[in-house]
Amino acid sequence: MTKREIADILNEIAMLLELKGENPFKIRAYSNGARTLETLEESLDDLIREGTLGDVQGFGKALVDKIETLYQTGTLEFYENLKDSVEPGIVSMLEIPGLGAKKIKILHETLGVSSIEELQKACEEEKVAGLKGFGKKSQDKIAEGIKNREAYGKRHLWWRAREVAEPILEGLLALPEVEKASHAGSFRRKREHVGDLDFIVASSRPERIMEWFVAQDQVREVTAKGETKASVRFESGLQADLRVVPLKQFNFALHHFTGSKDHNVLMRQRALSRGLSLSEWGLKPVEAESFEESSLDAKSEADIFNLLDLKFVPPELREGRGEIEAAGSDGFPELIEPSAIKGVFHNHTTASDGRSSLEEMTASAQALRWEYWGVADHSKASFQANGLDEDRLLQQLERIRELNASGEFTTYIFSGNECDILPDGSLDLDEELLMKLDYVVSSVHSSFSQSESEMTRRIVKAIENPATTMLGHLTGRLLLRREAYQVDTQKVVDAALANDVVIELNANPYRLDMDWRLWRNAAEKGLLTSINPDAHAPEHFEFVEAGVYAARKGWLTAESVINTRSLQEVKAILSRKRPHLAD
Ligand code: DGT
Ligand code: CA
Ligand code: CA
Ligand code: ZN
């Protein structure tokens, strides 16, 4: 480790100690130590070899030991233990401008906030302004800091980025100078969040296109503008890159700037092994002088793959995770399409924390031509979400039976519940009642800070419960907002397989949980999923589209997704746990 890296760790130790309310002298010893180390002129190697590190002004024995350990091994048990002893949510609050460890400690102790999300809520509820040493002004500043952190933070949720990206592409395609235009980059690959947007345009007259691009209404800043390249930043903090290329180069540029980098590296190797050189400008024999004169033609992206004896790789799969091997042999299974969805499970109504009634939600599901949809309101332990107790759940079940029998709607309603998995792994509601429902989504909504082994045991126990049909949002993550809780996903997948339990792919764009990276392997083992919008209002039904894209990134076919099946087929699957649905 370098001086700089060790100094960063010492600074972090100081902050962690401060968050824990440790002795101020101890804290200062670390932060001063970090500063001294950064400005130290002698080489650390010499000082350690000569055993004279302790002679440096301000370096006590404890500090010397730690610096030596970090220098020699690159790790420090003391630091690791310290990190583990502070909740990650509290540490992340340090990223908010103007919030130091001291203030965070007060906020945590007086208001009980342990995450940025909870702090944001406390600001909204005007709870911070009243605290000693804070006031309205500093509350506003914190709230603003949280907002900016999301907006100007490194990444942007795909779902939000799309609101910006789609009108831009439409605008480009409407320009007479534009011959072809496409999204590229992580947005086209449907990553859950994107660093920036990328657009590739084919045209022989780039000037007006560049001018249009930088003059768009929402542009707040033009960060670069050349003859064929431009970058802009929007109000939301999101940035976008545009590249205009001659038509001949379009598919090569599109492929290159779609990425990912890992995929591109493998593609270039593939080309080289065939004596070819691949770039954003073309594909040419290695020995040829220029792409300009010697590139092979590609009328489509598929041509590029074919020229390298590969089947076309859908953009979602271009992550350098085995797609080239597959494209060079059997190709890909037919990935699921949004249009394959025939209904959805895991949705909320006004009975718990949803915004629309059972009837309104059913009407909306019917308008989407879904064959069925499933209610899954919260259970009583989620009191903050007005979770249902046994009596209210029974009433809802009666109402669902009535509605199904009445023929008022053509869309069938499955009765379900999103039942809390209690900290000990038991389910929150009476099992006999849960068995009367058509299905149960079991989810963790509390005690997120359990250790990995506790959390894993807890979830596995819930999976083994015969009432559980599906596991809800496996890790509880909220993308860009809240970390996942610790859980051994492999053990959970194995338990689900062993107990015929479905693991949902929660399609809320902030969740997309279980993560796409885990699906290919899980599905190969036979795991089934359900793409669940977790809708709290009719417009949230649209989330399934985000879920389908995540499923595609996980190499999933419609086969693995139960809500691509017809009503009869779904009943047959659910009847494995609920005999009343058989026949
Ligand atoms: P992002 O924006 O961070 O979400 O991710 P991307 O994949 O959109 O990355 P970006 O915008 O930096 O670049 C777009 C694509 O361009 C990237 O996926 C691959 C290609 N590319 C950019 N820089 C390089 C590079 O240095 N090497 C290679 N092989 N490809 C690159
Ligand atoms: Ca990008
Ligand atoms: Ca970019
Ligand atoms: Zn939930």
Coordinates of C-alpha atoms and ligand atoms in Angstrom, one line a residue:
M1 CA 0.0 0.0 0.0
T2 CA 1.1 3.5 -0.7
K3 CA 1.3 6.4 1.8
R4 CA -1.9 7.9 0.2
E5 CA -3.9 4.7 0.5
I6 CA -2.8 4.2 4.1
A7 CA -3.6 7.8 4.9
D8 CA -7.1 7.3 3.5
I9 CA -7.7 4.3 5.8
L10 CA -6.5 6.3 8.8
N11 CA -8.9 9.0 8.0
E12 CA -11.7 6.5 7.6
I13 CA -10.8 5.0 11.0
A14 CA -11.0 8.5 12.5
M15 CA -14.5 9.0 11.1
L16 CA -15.7 5.6 12.2
L17 CA -14.4 6.2 15.7
E18 CA -16.2 9.5 15.8
L19 CA -19.4 7.9 14.6
K20 CA -19.0 5.5 17.5
G21 CA -18.5 8.4 19.9
E22 CA -15.0 7.4 20.9
N23 CA -12.4 9.4 22.9
P24 CA -11.6 12.6 20.9
F25 CA -7.9 12.3 21.6
K26 CA -7.9 8.9 19.9
I27 CA -9.8 10.2 17.0
R28 CA -7.4 13.1 16.6
A29 CA -4.4 10.8 16.7
Y30 CA -5.7 9.0 13.6
S31 CA -6.7 12.1 11.6
N32 CA -3.4 13.9 12.5
G33 CA -1.5 10.7 11.6
A34 CA -3.2 10.6 8.2
R35 CA -2.2 14.2 7.6
T36 CA 1.4 13.6 8.7
L37 CA 1.7 10.6 6.5
E38 CA 0.4 12.4 3.4
T39 CA 3.0 15.1 3.8
L40 CA 5.9 12.9 4.9
E41 CA 8.9 13.4 2.7
E42 CA 10.9 10.3 3.5
S43 CA 10.0 7.1 1.8
L44 CA 7.8 4.8 4.0
D45 CA 9.9 1.8 2.9
D46 CA 13.1 3.4 4.4
L47 CA 11.5 4.3 7.6
I48 CA 10.0 0.9 8.1
R49 CA 13.2 -0.9 7.2
E50 CA 15.3 1.2 9.5
G51 CA 12.7 1.0 12.3
T52 CA 12.5 4.8 12.6
L53 CA 8.8 5.3 11.9
G54 CA 8.2 5.9 15.6
D55 CA 10.5 8.9 15.5
V56 CA 8.2 10.8 13.3
Q57 CA 6.5 13.6 15.3
G58 CA 3.0 12.5 16.4
F59 CA 3.3 8.7 15.6
G60 CA 2.7 6.7 18.7
K61 CA 3.3 3.0 19.0
A62 CA -0.3 2.0 18.2
L63 CA -0.2 4.1 15.0
V64 CA 3.2 2.8 14.0
D65 CA 2.0 -0.8 14.3
K66 CA -1.0 -0.2 12.2
I67 CA 0.8 1.7 9.5
E68 CA 3.4 -1.1 9.3
T69 CA 0.7 -3.8 9.1
L70 CA -1.1 -2.0 6.3
Y71 CA 2.1 -1.3 4.5
Q72 CA 3.2 -5.0 4.6
T73 CA -0.1 -6.8 4.3
G74 CA -2.6 -4.3 2.8
T75 CA -5.2 -5.2 5.5
L76 CA -5.8 -4.4 9.1
E77 CA -8.1 -6.4 11.4
F78 CA -8.8 -3.5 13.7
Y79 CA -10.1 -1.5 10.7
E80 CA -12.2 -4.4 9.3
N81 CA -13.8 -5.0 12.7
L82 CA -14.4 -1.3 13.1
K83 CA -16.2 -1.1 9.8
D84 CA -18.3 -4.1 10.6
S85 CA -19.4 -2.5 13.9
V86 CA -21.0 0.5 12.2
E87 CA -24.2 0.2 10.2
P88 CA -23.4 0.8 6.5
G89 CA -26.4 3.2 6.2
I90 CA -24.8 5.4 8.8
V91 CA -21.5 5.4 7.1
S92 CA -23.1 6.4 3.8
M93 CA -24.5 9.5 5.4
L94 CA -21.0 10.9 5.4
E95 CA -21.4 11.4 1.7
I96 CA -24.0 14.1 2.3
P97 CA -22.3 17.5 2.0
G98 CA -22.1 19.4 5.3
L99 CA -22.8 16.3 7.4
G100 CA -19.9 15.2 9.6
A101 CA -19.6 12.3 12.0
K102 CA -20.6 14.4 14.9
K103 CA -23.9 15.5 13.4
I104 CA -24.7 12.1 12.1
K105 CA -24.2 10.7 15.6
I106 CA -26.7 13.2 17.0
L107 CA -29.2 12.4 14.2
H108 CA -28.9 8.7 14.9
E109 CA -29.2 9.0 18.6
T110 CA -32.0 11.5 18.8
L111 CA -34.1 10.5 15.8
G112 CA -33.0 6.9 15.3
V113 CA -32.1 7.5 11.6
S114 CA -29.8 4.8 10.3
S115 CA -29.8 5.5 6.6
I116 CA -29.9 8.4 4.0
E117 CA -33.5 7.3 3.2
E118 CA -34.6 7.7 6.8
L119 CA -32.8 11.0 7.2
Q120 CA -34.6 12.3 4.1
K121 CA -37.9 11.3 5.7
A122 CA -37.0 13.0 8.9
C123 CA -36.2 16.2 7.0
E124 CA -39.6 16.0 5.2
E125 CA -41.3 15.6 8.5
E126 CA -39.5 18.7 9.8
K127 CA -37.9 16.7 12.6
V128 CA -34.3 17.8 12.0
A129 CA -35.0 21.5 12.3
G130 CA -36.0 21.2 15.9
L131 CA -32.8 19.5 17.0
K132 CA -30.2 21.4 19.0
G133 CA -27.5 22.7 16.8
F134 CA -29.4 22.2 13.5
G135 CA -32.3 24.5 12.7
K136 CA -34.4 25.0 9.6
K137 CA -31.5 26.2 7.5
S138 CA -29.4 23.2 8.2
Q139 CA -32.4 20.9 7.6
D140 CA -32.9 22.4 4.2
K141 CA -29.3 22.1 3.4
I142 CA -29.3 18.4 4.3
A143 CA -32.4 17.8 2.3
E144 CA -30.8 19.6 -0.7
G145 CA -27.6 17.6 -0.2
I146 CA -29.6 14.3 -0.4
K147 CA -31.4 15.4 -3.5
N148 CA -28.2 16.5 -5.2
R149 CA -26.5 13.3 -4.2
E150 CA -29.1 11.4 -6.2
A151 CA -29.1 13.8 -9.1
Y152 CA -25.4 14.5 -9.4
G153 CA -24.3 11.2 -8.0
K154 CA -22.4 9.0 -10.4
R155 CA -25.3 6.9 -11.7
H156 CA -28.9 7.2 -12.7
L157 CA -31.6 4.7 -12.6
W158 CA -32.3 3.2 -16.0
W159 CA -36.1 3.8 -15.7
R160 CA -35.6 7.5 -15.0
A161 CA -32.9 7.8 -17.7
R162 CA -35.4 6.5 -20.2
E163 CA -37.6 9.5 -19.7
V164 CA -34.7 11.6 -21.0
A165 CA -33.3 9.2 -23.5
E166 CA -36.5 8.3 -25.6
P167 CA -37.4 11.9 -26.6
I168 CA -33.8 12.6 -27.6
L169 CA -33.8 9.6 -29.9
E170 CA -37.1 10.6 -31.4
G171 CA -35.8 14.1 -31.9
L172 CA -32.7 12.8 -33.7
L173 CA -34.7 10.5 -35.9
A174 CA -36.9 13.5 -36.9
L175 CA -34.0 15.5 -38.3
P176 CA -33.7 15.3 -42.1
E177 CA -29.9 15.0 -41.9
V178 CA -30.1 11.9 -39.8
E179 CA -29.9 8.6 -41.8
K180 CA -29.8 6.3 -38.8
A181 CA -29.8 6.8 -35.0
S182 CA -29.7 4.6 -32.0
H183 CA -29.1 4.5 -28.3
A184 CA -25.8 2.9 -27.3
G185 CA -23.9 2.2 -24.0
S186 CA -25.3 0.8 -20.8
F187 CA -28.7 2.3 -21.6
R188 CA -29.0 0.1 -24.6
R189 CA -27.7 -2.9 -22.7
K190 CA -30.5 -2.2 -20.1
R191 CA -28.3 -1.9 -17.1
E192 CA -30.2 -1.2 -13.9
H193 CA -28.5 2.2 -13.7
V194 CA -26.4 4.2 -16.2
G195 CA -23.5 6.5 -15.9
D196 CA -24.4 8.5 -19.0
L197 CA -26.4 8.2 -22.2
D198 CA -24.8 7.5 -25.5
F199 CA -26.2 8.2 -28.9
I200 CA -24.8 7.1 -32.3
V201 CA -26.0 8.8 -35.5
A202 CA -25.2 8.1 -39.1
S203 CA -25.1 11.3 -41.3
S204 CA -22.8 13.0 -43.8
R205 CA -24.0 16.4 -42.6
P206 CA -23.3 16.5 -38.8
E207 CA -23.4 20.3 -38.2
R208 CA -27.2 20.8 -37.8
I209 CA -27.4 17.6 -35.7
M210 CA -24.8 18.8 -33.3
E211 CA -26.5 22.2 -33.0
W212 CA -29.9 20.6 -32.3
F213 CA -28.4 18.3 -29.7
V214 CA -26.7 21.0 -27.6
A215 CA -29.7 23.3 -27.9
Q216 CA -32.3 21.0 -26.5
D217 CA -34.6 22.6 -23.9
Q218 CA -33.5 20.5 -20.9
V219 CA -29.8 21.0 -21.5
R220 CA -28.2 22.8 -18.6
E221 CA -24.6 22.7 -19.7
V222 CA -22.7 21.8 -22.9
T223 CA -19.6 20.0 -21.6
A224 CA -18.1 19.3 -25.0
K225 CA -18.8 20.2 -28.6
G226 CA -16.8 19.3 -31.6
E227 CA -17.6 18.6 -35.3
T228 CA -18.9 15.1 -34.8
K229 CA -19.0 14.7 -31.0
A230 CA -20.8 16.5 -28.2
S231 CA -21.6 16.0 -24.6
V232 CA -24.3 17.7 -22.6
R233 CA -25.7 17.7 -19.0
F234 CA -29.3 17.9 -18.2
E235 CA -31.2 19.5 -15.3
S236 CA -31.3 16.1 -13.6
G237 CA -27.5 15.8 -13.6
L238 CA -27.6 13.1 -16.3
Q239 CA -25.1 13.5 -19.1
A240 CA -25.4 12.4 -22.7
D241 CA -22.8 11.8 -25.4
L242 CA -23.5 12.1 -29.1
R243 CA -21.3 10.8 -32.0
V244 CA -22.1 11.3 -35.6
V245 CA -20.4 8.9 -38.1
P246 CA -20.6 8.2 -41.8
L247 CA -23.2 5.6 -42.7
K248 CA -20.5 3.1 -43.5
Q249 CA -19.2 3.2 -40.0
F250 CA -22.6 3.2 -38.3
N251 CA -22.9 -0.4 -37.2
F252 CA -19.2 -0.6 -36.1
A253 CA -19.6 2.5 -34.0
L254 CA -22.9 1.3 -32.7
H255 CA -21.4 -2.0 -31.7
H256 CA -18.4 -0.4 -30.1
F257 CA -20.2 2.3 -28.1
T258 CA -22.8 -0.2 -27.0
G259 CA -20.1 -2.0 -25.2
S260 CA -19.6 -3.3 -22.6
K261 CA -15.9 -2.7 -22.4
D262 CA -15.5 -6.4 -21.4
H263 CA -17.5 -7.5 -24.3
N264 CA -15.5 -5.3 -26.7
V265 CA -12.2 -6.7 -25.5
L266 CA -13.4 -10.3 -26.2
M267 CA -14.7 -9.3 -29.6
R268 CA -11.4 -7.7 -30.5
Q269 CA -9.6 -10.9 -29.5
R270 CA -12.0 -13.0 -31.5
A271 CA -11.2 -10.7 -34.5
L272 CA -7.5 -10.9 -34.0
S273 CA -7.6 -14.7 -33.9
R274 CA -9.0 -14.5 -37.4
G275 CA -6.4 -12.0 -38.6
L276 CA -8.8 -9.1 -38.3
S277 CA -8.8 -5.9 -36.5
L278 CA -12.1 -4.6 -35.0
S279 CA -12.7 -1.0 -33.9
E280 CA -15.4 1.7 -33.8
W281 CA -14.3 2.5 -37.4
G282 CA -14.6 -1.0 -39.0
L283 CA -13.3 -4.5 -39.3
K284 CA -10.2 -4.9 -41.5
P285 CA -7.4 -7.4 -42.1
V286 CA -4.7 -6.7 -39.5
E287 CA -2.1 -5.9 -42.1
A288 CA -4.3 -3.4 -44.0
E289 CA -3.3 0.3 -43.5
S290 CA -6.6 2.0 -42.8
F291 CA -10.2 1.1 -41.8
E292 CA -11.3 3.9 -44.2
E293 CA -10.1 2.0 -47.3
S294 CA -10.1 -1.6 -46.2
S295 CA -13.0 -2.3 -43.8
L296 CA -15.4 -5.1 -44.6
D297 CA -19.0 -4.0 -44.9
A298 CA -21.6 -4.5 -42.2
K299 CA -25.2 -3.6 -43.1
S300 CA -26.3 -4.4 -39.6
E301 CA -24.8 -5.2 -36.3
A302 CA -25.6 -8.9 -37.0
D303 CA -23.2 -8.8 -39.9
I304 CA -20.3 -7.9 -37.6
F305 CA -21.0 -10.9 -35.5
N306 CA -21.4 -13.1 -38.6
L307 CA -18.1 -11.9 -40.0
L308 CA -16.5 -13.4 -36.9
D309 CA -18.5 -16.6 -37.1
L310 CA -20.7 -15.6 -34.2
K311 CA -24.5 -15.5 -33.9
F312 CA -26.0 -12.1 -33.1
V313 CA -25.6 -11.2 -29.4
P314 CA -28.6 -9.2 -28.0
P315 CA -27.3 -6.0 -26.4
E316 CA -28.6 -7.0 -23.0
L317 CA -26.1 -10.0 -23.0
R318 CA -23.0 -8.0 -24.0
E319 CA -21.5 -8.0 -20.5
G320 CA -18.5 -10.3 -21.1
R321 CA -20.2 -13.1 -19.1
G322 CA -20.0 -16.0 -21.5
E323 CA -22.0 -14.5 -24.4
I324 CA -19.1 -14.9 -27.0
E325 CA -18.7 -18.6 -26.2
A326 CA -22.5 -19.1 -26.6
A327 CA -22.6 -17.0 -29.8
G328 CA -19.7 -19.2 -31.2
S329 CA -21.5 -22.5 -30.5
D330 CA -25.3 -23.1 -30.0
G331 CA -26.3 -19.4 -29.7
F332 CA -28.9 -18.2 -27.2
P333 CA -32.1 -19.4 -25.9
E334 CA -35.0 -17.2 -27.1
L335 CA -35.1 -14.4 -24.5
I336 CA -38.3 -13.4 -22.8
E337 CA -40.2 -10.4 -24.4
P338 CA -42.4 -7.9 -22.6
S339 CA -45.3 -9.1 -24.7
A340 CA -45.1 -12.5 -23.1
I341 CA -46.4 -11.4 -19.8
K342 CA -50.0 -12.6 -19.2
G343 CA -50.6 -11.4 -15.7
V344 CA -48.8 -10.4 -12.5
F345 CA -48.5 -11.3 -8.8
H346 CA -47.4 -9.2 -5.8
N347 CA -49.5 -6.1 -5.9
H348 CA -50.9 -3.9 -3.2
T349 CA -54.3 -2.2 -2.8
T350 CA -55.8 0.4 -0.4
A351 CA -56.3 -2.5 2.1
S352 CA -52.6 -2.0 3.0
D353 CA -50.4 0.7 1.5
G354 CA -51.6 0.7 -2.1
R355 CA -53.2 3.8 -3.6
S356 CA -56.0 2.1 -5.5
S357 CA -58.8 -0.2 -4.6
L358 CA -59.1 -3.9 -5.5
E359 CA -61.7 -3.0 -8.1
E360 CA -59.6 -0.2 -9.6
M361 CA -56.6 -2.4 -9.8
T362 CA -58.6 -5.2 -11.4
A363 CA -60.0 -2.8 -14.0
S364 CA -56.5 -1.7 -14.8
A365 CA -55.2 -5.2 -15.1
Q366 CA -58.1 -5.9 -17.5
A367 CA -57.3 -2.9 -19.6
L368 CA -53.8 -4.3 -20.0
R369 CA -55.5 -7.5 -21.3
W370 CA -54.0 -9.6 -18.6
E371 CA -55.6 -13.0 -17.9
Y372 CA -55.1 -12.7 -14.2
W373 CA -53.5 -10.6 -11.5
G374 CA -52.7 -11.3 -7.9
V375 CA -53.3 -9.3 -4.8
A376 CA -50.6 -9.4 -2.1
D377 CA -51.2 -6.8 0.5
H378 CA -48.9 -6.5 3.5
S379 CA -49.4 -8.6 6.7
K380 CA -49.8 -7.1 10.2
A381 CA -46.2 -6.9 11.2
S382 CA -45.8 -4.3 8.5
F383 CA -47.9 -1.9 10.6
Q384 CA -46.3 1.1 9.0
A385 CA -47.8 -0.1 5.7
N386 CA -51.2 -0.8 7.4
G387 CA -50.6 -4.6 7.1
L388 CA -53.6 -6.9 7.3
D389 CA -54.4 -9.1 10.3
E390 CA -56.2 -12.4 9.9
D391 CA -59.7 -10.9 10.1
R392 CA -59.1 -8.2 7.4
L393 CA -57.3 -10.7 5.2
L394 CA -60.3 -13.1 5.5
Q395 CA -62.6 -10.2 4.5
Q396 CA -60.5 -9.4 1.5
L397 CA -60.5 -13.1 0.5
E398 CA -64.3 -13.1 0.6
R399 CA -64.5 -10.0 -1.6
I400 CA -62.1 -11.5 -4.1
R401 CA -64.2 -14.7 -4.3
E402 CA -67.3 -12.6 -4.8
L403 CA -65.7 -10.5 -7.6
N404 CA -64.4 -13.6 -9.4
A405 CA -67.8 -15.2 -9.2
S406 CA -69.7 -12.1 -10.3
G407 CA -68.2 -12.1 -13.8
E408 CA -67.8 -8.3 -13.5
F409 CA -64.2 -8.6 -14.8
T410 CA -62.7 -10.9 -17.3
T411 CA -59.4 -10.7 -15.6
Y412 CA -59.1 -13.4 -12.8
I413 CA -58.0 -12.3 -9.3
F414 CA -55.7 -14.5 -7.4
S415 CA -55.9 -14.0 -3.6
G416 CA -52.5 -13.7 -2.0
N417 CA -50.6 -11.9 0.7
E418 CA -47.1 -10.4 1.0
C419 CA -46.4 -12.0 4.4
D420 CA -43.7 -10.7 6.6
I421 CA -40.9 -13.1 7.4
L422 CA -40.4 -12.4 11.1
P423 CA -36.8 -12.1 12.4
D424 CA -36.9 -15.8 13.5
G425 CA -38.0 -17.0 10.1
S426 CA -41.6 -17.7 10.9
L427 CA -44.4 -16.2 8.9
D428 CA -46.5 -13.3 10.3
L429 CA -49.9 -14.8 9.8
D430 CA -51.8 -17.9 10.8
E431 CA -50.7 -20.7 8.4
E432 CA -54.1 -22.3 8.1
L433 CA -55.4 -19.0 6.8
L434 CA -52.4 -18.6 4.5
M435 CA -53.2 -22.0 3.0
K436 CA -56.7 -20.7 2.1
L437 CA -55.2 -18.1 -0.2
D438 CA -54.0 -19.0 -3.7
Y439 CA -50.4 -18.0 -3.0
V440 CA -48.1 -16.2 -0.6
V441 CA -45.2 -14.0 -1.3
S442 CA -42.9 -14.1 1.8
S443 CA -40.7 -11.1 2.3
V444 CA -38.3 -9.6 4.8
H445 CA -39.3 -6.0 5.9
S446 CA -37.5 -5.7 9.3
S447 CA -34.3 -6.5 11.2
F448 CA -32.2 -5.8 8.1
S449 CA -29.0 -5.7 10.1
Q450 CA -29.0 -9.4 11.0
S451 CA -25.7 -11.2 10.3
E452 CA -25.5 -13.0 7.0
S453 CA -25.9 -16.4 8.6
E454 CA -28.9 -15.3 10.7
M455 CA -30.5 -13.7 7.6
T456 CA -29.9 -16.7 5.5
R457 CA -31.3 -19.1 8.1
R458 CA -34.3 -16.8 8.5
I459 CA -35.1 -16.8 4.8
V460 CA -34.4 -20.5 4.2
K461 CA -36.8 -21.2 7.1
A462 CA -39.5 -19.1 5.4
I463 CA -38.9 -20.9 2.1
E464 CA -39.3 -24.3 3.9
N465 CA -42.7 -23.1 5.2
P466 CA -45.3 -25.0 3.2
A467 CA -47.4 -21.8 2.9
T468 CA -44.7 -19.9 0.9
T469 CA -45.2 -19.8 -2.9
M470 CA -42.7 -17.1 -3.7
L471 CA -39.9 -15.3 -2.0
G472 CA -40.2 -11.5 -2.3
H473 CA -37.3 -9.1 -3.1
L474 CA -34.5 -11.4 -2.0
T475 CA -32.0 -8.8 -0.8
G476 CA -34.1 -5.8 0.1
R477 CA -31.9 -3.5 -1.9
L478 CA -33.0 -0.1 -3.2
L479 CA -30.8 0.8 -6.1
L480 CA -28.7 3.9 -5.5
R481 CA -30.5 4.4 -2.2
R482 CA -30.2 1.4 0.2
E483 CA -27.7 -1.4 0.3
A484 CA -28.9 -5.0 0.2
Y485 CA -28.9 -6.8 3.5
Q486 CA -26.4 -9.6 3.9
V487 CA -27.6 -13.0 2.7
D488 CA -26.1 -16.0 1.1
T489 CA -28.0 -16.0 -2.2
Q490 CA -26.7 -19.4 -3.3
K491 CA -28.1 -21.1 -0.2
V492 CA -31.4 -19.3 -0.8
V493 CA -31.5 -20.4 -4.4
D494 CA -30.8 -24.0 -3.4
A495 CA -33.5 -23.9 -0.7
A496 CA -36.0 -22.5 -3.2
L497 CA -35.2 -25.3 -5.7
A498 CA -35.5 -27.9 -3.0
N499 CA -38.9 -26.6 -1.8
D500 CA -40.5 -25.8 -5.1
V501 CA -40.6 -22.1 -4.2
V502 CA -40.5 -19.4 -6.9
I503 CA -38.0 -16.5 -6.4
E504 CA -39.6 -13.3 -7.6
L505 CA -37.8 -10.9 -9.9
N506 CA -39.2 -7.8 -8.3
A507 CA -39.7 -5.4 -11.2
N508 CA -39.8 -2.1 -9.3
P509 CA -37.0 -0.3 -11.1
Y510 CA -35.4 0.6 -7.8
R511 CA -35.3 -3.1 -6.8
L512 CA -34.8 -5.5 -9.7
D513 CA -34.2 -8.1 -7.1
M514 CA -33.1 -11.0 -7.4
D515 CA -30.3 -9.5 -9.4
W516 CA -29.9 -10.4 -13.1
R517 CA -26.4 -11.6 -12.6
L518 CA -27.7 -14.6 -10.6
W519 CA -30.5 -15.7 -12.9
R520 CA -28.6 -17.6 -15.7
N521 CA -27.2 -20.0 -13.3
A522 CA -30.3 -20.4 -11.1
A523 CA -32.5 -21.0 -14.1
E524 CA -30.2 -23.6 -15.5
K525 CA -30.7 -25.4 -12.2
G526 CA -34.5 -25.2 -12.8
L527 CA -35.4 -22.3 -10.6
L528 CA -38.7 -20.5 -11.7
T529 CA -39.4 -16.8 -11.3
S530 CA -42.3 -14.5 -11.4
I531 CA -41.8 -11.0 -12.7
N532 CA -43.6 -9.0 -10.1
P533 CA -44.3 -5.2 -10.4
D534 CA -44.9 -4.8 -6.6
A535 CA -47.5 -2.3 -7.8
H536 CA -49.0 0.2 -5.3
A537 CA -51.0 1.9 -8.0
P538 CA -52.2 1.0 -11.5
E539 CA -49.4 2.9 -13.3
H540 CA -46.9 0.7 -11.5
F541 CA -48.0 -2.3 -13.5
E542 CA -45.7 -0.8 -16.2
F543 CA -42.7 -1.8 -14.1
V544 CA -42.9 -5.3 -15.5
E545 CA -41.2 -4.0 -18.6
A546 CA -38.1 -3.2 -16.4
G547 CA -38.4 -6.6 -14.9
V548 CA -38.4 -8.3 -18.3
Y549 CA -35.3 -6.4 -19.3
A550 CA -33.5 -7.5 -16.2
A551 CA -34.7 -11.1 -16.9
R552 CA -33.2 -10.8 -20.4
K553 CA -29.9 -9.7 -18.9
G554 CA -30.2 -12.9 -16.8
W555 CA -30.6 -15.0 -20.0
L556 CA -34.1 -15.9 -19.1
T557 CA -36.6 -17.4 -21.5
A558 CA -40.4 -17.2 -21.1
E559 CA -40.2 -20.8 -19.8
S560 CA -38.6 -19.8 -16.5
V561 CA -41.1 -17.1 -15.9
I562 CA -44.4 -18.3 -14.5
N563 CA -46.4 -15.2 -15.3
T564 CA -45.9 -15.9 -19.0
R565 CA -48.2 -18.9 -18.6
S566 CA -52.0 -18.9 -19.2
L567 CA -54.4 -18.8 -16.3
Q568 CA -54.9 -22.5 -16.5
E569 CA -51.2 -23.3 -16.5
V570 CA -50.6 -20.8 -13.6
K571 CA -53.3 -22.5 -11.6
A572 CA -51.7 -25.8 -12.2
I573 CA -48.4 -24.5 -10.9
L574 CA -49.9 -22.9 -7.8
S575 CA -51.9 -26.0 -7.1
R576 CA -48.7 -27.8 -6.2
K577 CA -48.9 -25.8 -2.9
R578 CA -52.6 -25.2 -2.9
P579 CA -54.6 -28.3 -3.8
H580 CA -57.8 -26.2 -3.9
L581 CA -56.6 -24.8 -7.2
A582 CA -56.3 -28.2 -8.9
D583 CA -58.7 -29.4 -11.6
Ligands
DGT1 P1 -22.0 3.8 -18.1 O1 -22.2 5.0 -19.0 O2 -20.9 3.9 -17.1 O3 -23.2 3.3 -17.5 O4 -21.5 2.6 -19.0 P2 -21.2 2.5 -20.6 O5 -21.0 1.1 -21.0 O6 -22.4 3.2 -21.3 O7 -19.9 3.3 -20.8 P3 -19.4 4.6 -21.5 O8 -20.6 5.6 -21.7 O9 -18.2 5.1 -20.9 O10 -19.0 4.1 -23.0 C1 -19.9 3.5 -23.9 C2 -19.3 2.3 -24.5 O11 -18.1 2.7 -25.3 C3 -18.7 1.3 -23.5 O12 -19.7 0.4 -23.1 C4 -17.7 0.6 -24.4 C5 -17.2 1.7 -25.3 N1 -15.9 2.2 -24.7 C6 -15.8 3.4 -24.2 N2 -14.5 3.5 -23.7 C7 -13.9 2.4 -24.0 C8 -12.5 1.9 -23.8 O13 -11.7 2.6 -23.3 N3 -12.3 0.6 -24.2 C9 -13.2 -0.1 -24.8 N4 -12.9 -1.4 -25.2 N5 -14.4 0.3 -25.0 C10 -14.8 1.5 -24.6
CA2 CA -22.9 5.4 -21.1
CA3 CA -20.5 7.8 -22.5
ZN4 ZN -42.2 -6.0 0.1

